[in-house]
XYZ file of C-alpha atoms in Angstrom:
330
model
C 0.431 -0.341 0.345
C 1.296 3.351 -0.951
C 1.414 6.098 1.734
C -0.518 8.626 0.395
C -3.433 5.492 0.775
C -2.330 5.016 3.864
C -2.795 8.800 5.370
C -5.710 8.478 3.273
C -7.403 5.280 4.298
C -5.874 6.619 7.876
C -9.095 8.239 8.480
C -11.397 5.130 8.716
C -11.716 4.957 12.273
C -9.671 1.827 13.351
C -9.963 -0.223 16.166
C -8.516 -2.776 17.914
C -8.840 -6.165 17.207
C -11.216 -7.931 18.817
C -12.970 -5.071 19.499
C -16.749 -5.118 19.128
C -20.125 -3.100 18.992
C -21.332 -2.328 23.169
C -25.007 -1.468 21.675
C -25.267 -4.667 20.043
C -25.204 -6.078 23.595
C -28.002 -3.840 24.890
C -31.285 -4.664 25.796
C -33.394 -1.459 24.389
C -35.994 -1.104 26.663
C -33.526 -0.959 29.343
C -31.619 1.685 27.069
C -34.697 3.382 26.729
C -36.245 3.489 30.218
C -32.565 4.800 30.960
C -32.373 7.933 28.636
C -36.127 8.299 29.661
C -35.415 9.545 32.982
C -31.577 11.054 32.702
C -32.027 12.332 29.099
C -35.570 12.580 28.416
C -36.806 13.783 32.012
C -33.812 16.687 32.490
C -34.584 18.427 28.834
C -38.202 18.390 29.856
C -37.057 20.467 32.973
C -34.852 22.838 30.933
C -37.741 23.304 27.770
C -40.203 23.422 30.156
C -42.151 21.008 28.346
C -41.939 22.483 25.013
C -40.934 19.963 22.839
C -40.648 22.000 19.606
C -38.029 24.391 20.502
C -35.529 21.695 20.265
C -37.662 21.071 16.623
C -37.597 24.515 15.998
C -39.180 24.892 12.470
C -40.097 21.438 11.249
C -42.994 20.421 10.131
C -43.471 23.664 8.135
C -45.756 23.886 4.982
C -46.139 25.817 2.056
C -49.799 28.285 3.278
C -49.717 30.939 0.254
C -48.323 33.686 -1.309
C -48.495 37.544 -1.263
C -46.965 40.820 -1.568
C -43.988 41.580 0.449
C -44.766 44.298 3.081
C -42.033 46.684 4.824
C -40.580 44.741 7.524
C -40.738 40.605 6.323
C -38.565 38.595 6.658
C -36.764 39.013 3.270
C -35.240 35.014 3.935
C -39.143 34.088 2.675
C -39.151 35.415 -0.447
C -40.030 33.922 -3.555
C -37.477 34.357 -5.923
C -39.117 32.818 -8.597
C -42.477 34.189 -8.218
C -40.563 37.708 -8.054
C -39.154 37.138 -10.859
C -41.940 36.107 -12.862
C -44.383 38.768 -11.858
C -41.480 42.103 -11.112
C -43.243 42.481 -7.815
C -41.500 41.308 -4.323
C -43.368 38.289 -2.834
C -43.424 35.910 0.160
C -44.114 32.853 1.201
C -46.384 31.830 4.001
C -46.342 28.766 6.207
C -48.673 27.159 9.064
C -46.855 24.480 11.351
C -48.075 20.405 11.263
C -49.792 19.969 14.489
C -47.946 16.345 12.781
C -44.042 15.635 12.087
C -42.786 12.735 10.463
C -38.878 12.138 10.970
C -37.218 10.159 9.040
C -33.375 8.861 10.619
C -31.020 7.811 7.725
C -28.984 5.984 9.981
C -25.470 5.034 9.228
C -24.509 1.577 10.894
C -21.151 0.588 8.976
C -18.128 -0.594 10.761
C -16.605 2.276 11.288
C -19.224 3.122 14.268
C -17.529 -0.285 16.301
C -15.243 2.432 16.910
C -14.865 4.739 20.023
C -11.774 5.554 22.264
C -14.416 6.348 25.859
C -16.501 4.270 27.677
C -18.787 4.486 24.918
C -18.420 3.705 20.762
C -20.039 5.734 18.102
C -22.882 3.255 17.468
C -23.984 3.141 21.400
C -24.204 7.422 20.562
C -25.930 6.790 17.491
C -28.187 4.865 19.070
C -28.836 6.768 22.560
C -29.045 9.915 20.139
C -32.685 8.557 18.443
C -33.902 7.251 21.080
C -33.819 9.846 22.471
C -35.196 12.103 19.598
C -37.538 9.558 18.515
C -39.265 9.250 21.832
C -38.929 12.999 22.472
C -41.338 13.201 19.020
C -42.853 10.158 18.991
C -45.475 10.951 22.212
C -46.029 14.225 21.050
C -47.969 12.093 18.417
C -44.958 12.921 15.426
C -44.841 9.731 13.738
C -40.822 8.052 12.861
C -39.215 5.635 10.241
C -36.264 5.015 9.373
C -33.479 2.880 7.037
C -30.853 1.547 8.386
C -27.628 1.053 6.383
C -24.697 -1.346 7.378
C -22.746 -1.774 4.005
C -26.022 -1.333 2.228
C -29.661 -0.506 2.653
C -30.702 -2.960 4.912
C -34.344 -1.876 5.848
C -36.401 0.702 5.551
C -39.311 1.230 8.856
C -42.423 2.973 7.370
C -42.956 5.381 9.959
C -45.268 4.825 12.862
C -46.031 6.743 16.064
C -45.689 5.104 19.376
C -43.454 4.224 22.408
C -43.636 0.583 20.666
C -42.593 2.422 17.495
C -39.837 3.141 19.097
C -38.465 0.215 20.725
C -39.063 -1.730 17.556
C -37.008 0.453 15.336
C -34.050 0.554 18.349
C -34.199 -3.331 18.426
C -33.363 -3.774 14.915
C -30.747 -0.601 14.927
C -28.893 -2.883 17.643
C -29.157 -5.407 15.196
C -28.361 -4.330 11.837
C -24.792 -4.268 10.869
C -22.460 -7.200 13.448
C -22.122 -9.312 9.699
C -19.312 -7.480 8.502
C -18.452 -7.941 4.105
C -15.168 -5.760 3.872
C -17.248 -3.238 1.614
C -17.007 1.162 2.567
C -19.467 2.700 3.267
C -21.777 4.860 0.166
C -23.620 7.392 2.043
C -24.438 8.235 -1.567
C -26.652 4.759 -1.361
C -27.905 6.080 1.560
C -29.624 9.151 0.397
C -30.759 7.360 -2.753
C -32.707 5.085 -1.005
C -34.159 8.295 1.138
C -35.465 9.928 -1.102
C -37.063 6.595 -2.912
C -39.041 6.136 0.160
C -39.436 9.987 1.592
C -42.213 10.611 -0.487
C -44.119 13.489 1.781
C -42.275 17.135 3.969
C -40.489 15.442 6.049
C -38.120 16.849 9.300
C -34.773 14.195 8.404
C -31.595 13.601 10.539
C -29.172 11.256 8.608
C -27.013 10.317 11.492
C -23.313 9.500 10.425
C -19.490 9.566 11.125
C -19.499 10.606 7.224
C -16.767 8.041 7.210
C -17.269 7.101 3.358
C -16.592 7.214 -0.380
C -16.305 10.615 -2.204
C -20.034 11.252 -4.334
C -23.166 11.695 -1.456
C -22.901 15.356 -1.436
C -25.004 15.591 -4.399
C -27.350 13.523 -2.761
C -27.429 15.680 0.176
C -28.162 18.294 -1.663
C -30.825 17.168 -3.343
C -32.668 15.685 -0.568
C -32.484 19.061 1.699
C -34.395 20.992 -1.409
C -37.627 18.924 -0.246
C -37.447 18.210 3.598
C -35.803 20.258 6.555
C -32.888 17.782 6.746
C -30.594 17.395 9.651
C -26.745 15.914 10.340
C -25.672 14.568 12.696
C -21.953 14.006 13.118
C -20.703 11.024 15.547
C -16.764 11.204 15.655
C -13.968 10.242 18.279
C -11.729 12.814 18.989
C -8.588 9.891 17.098
C -10.055 10.435 14.566
C -9.337 14.157 14.428
C -6.204 13.845 16.148
C -4.115 10.645 16.620
C -1.543 10.737 19.465
C 2.104 9.260 19.918
C 0.980 5.904 20.948
C 4.581 4.013 19.953
C 4.180 1.476 18.091
C 0.361 0.124 17.244
C -1.181 -2.376 15.104
C -5.040 -0.631 14.214
C -7.286 -2.178 11.528
C -10.058 -0.370 9.767
C -13.092 -1.195 10.957
C -14.617 -1.729 7.193
C -12.426 -4.109 5.310
C -10.129 -5.675 8.217
C -7.324 -4.114 6.672
C -4.263 -3.829 9.114
C -1.708 -1.885 8.933
C 1.438 -1.796 11.115
C 1.876 1.965 11.923
C 4.737 4.393 13.813
C 2.370 7.046 16.130
C 5.444 8.421 17.474
C 6.865 9.619 14.382
C 5.922 13.260 14.082
C 5.893 13.196 10.222
C 2.558 10.375 10.254
C 0.712 12.610 12.560
C 0.649 15.180 10.831
C -0.537 13.964 7.424
C -3.332 12.441 9.534
C -4.191 15.391 11.065
C -4.334 16.974 7.543
C -5.940 14.855 6.478
C -8.685 14.958 9.004
C -8.811 18.341 8.305
C -9.687 17.462 4.492
C -11.719 15.917 5.169
C -13.523 18.377 7.325
C -13.516 21.098 4.363
C -15.243 18.848 2.184
C -17.956 17.780 4.906
C -18.475 21.919 5.540
C -18.583 22.706 2.036
C -21.045 20.016 1.687
C -23.297 20.738 4.685
C -23.038 23.848 3.385
C -24.291 24.089 -0.308
C -27.626 22.236 1.000
C -28.329 24.818 3.593
C -28.201 22.088 6.081
C -27.324 22.676 9.888
C -24.799 20.135 11.868
C -25.284 18.325 15.564
C -21.746 16.781 15.986
C -21.738 14.298 18.518
C -18.432 13.029 20.125
C -18.188 10.229 22.564
C -18.302 11.088 25.800
C -20.054 13.818 25.195
C -23.926 14.550 27.437
C -25.925 14.095 25.324
C -28.390 16.736 27.356
C -25.923 18.956 26.806
C -25.389 18.576 23.321
C -29.688 18.491 22.151
C -29.444 22.134 24.980
C -26.523 23.173 22.374
C -28.692 22.371 19.972
C -31.953 24.788 20.480
C -29.720 27.029 20.237
C -28.194 26.277 17.411
C -31.734 25.963 15.380
C -32.750 29.740 17.120
C -30.087 31.250 15.961
C -30.466 29.953 12.363
C -33.822 31.341 12.459
C -32.122 34.806 12.612
C -28.653 33.880 9.894
C -29.081 35.411 6.591
C -30.376 33.154 3.908
C -27.021 32.470 2.281
C -24.994 33.018 5.114
C -23.361 29.784 5.844
C -24.542 26.483 7.638
C -23.871 27.504 11.940
C -22.462 24.013 13.548
C -22.041 22.933 16.946
C -19.821 21.043 19.439
C -20.928 19.371 22.034
C -18.196 19.235 24.495
């Protein structure tokens, strides 16, 4: 393997040989009950029961068009109609009483990595459980598309706590068998475009460690739906410490490398590759106009979601095309 390819592949989440996802051994009922008592109950107190604060701007349907008036929000101008009629027109919206939320869940091999007590796969499962339960208990419907090294399962949108448990159970059991394929998020996004017909809230939960080519599919999805990207990551994927001589294994392909992390040049190239991937991710999200919540292993989930609330409030104040806000939960 060439050195340049080694550096590029080094961006894939690598895990010690024999590492397994603890989430696959979790009991869905026990996990959800624990999160209801710890995270969800805490959010209820801090949000004073107003779950729509957390999902600000979700579930909006176009109600009407009217001429622009003084003090109207310029972000609501319909530029196509304005150009056709030569008079500024704005879009008016009304909020749906019920929201359909779809979770696009990347459960590929790279999610098995984690340098803290919690691995990325477990953090992803907990995030889904909290968001889905918050939505479902207010009468909203939850659907999911589960991806490992291919789209494995499409779970139709339904409501209720039992449905959340069903999705969580399928999520914890997905991706245990590995075929050695690298992640291709474009396939997940393409499947979502075929499945999610009605305008919905779409959460793309992934570590975004994927072969290139998914950005276009994300932009297309965002044109029709309210899309939020949730990036699950581990600090060791961003900056590699000096650990000496170690054997690393690509969690997706199973390929092993013997590397000298004491080599400053290697650590520098690893960090540069991580920065490059970060820039590509930011560019794709900015192009699509999508918010990004970043969760690191070891982060406090309740605090992360509260930061997300602030993020959603800030977004409503940003000018159109002003960039994509993001938040790190740490």
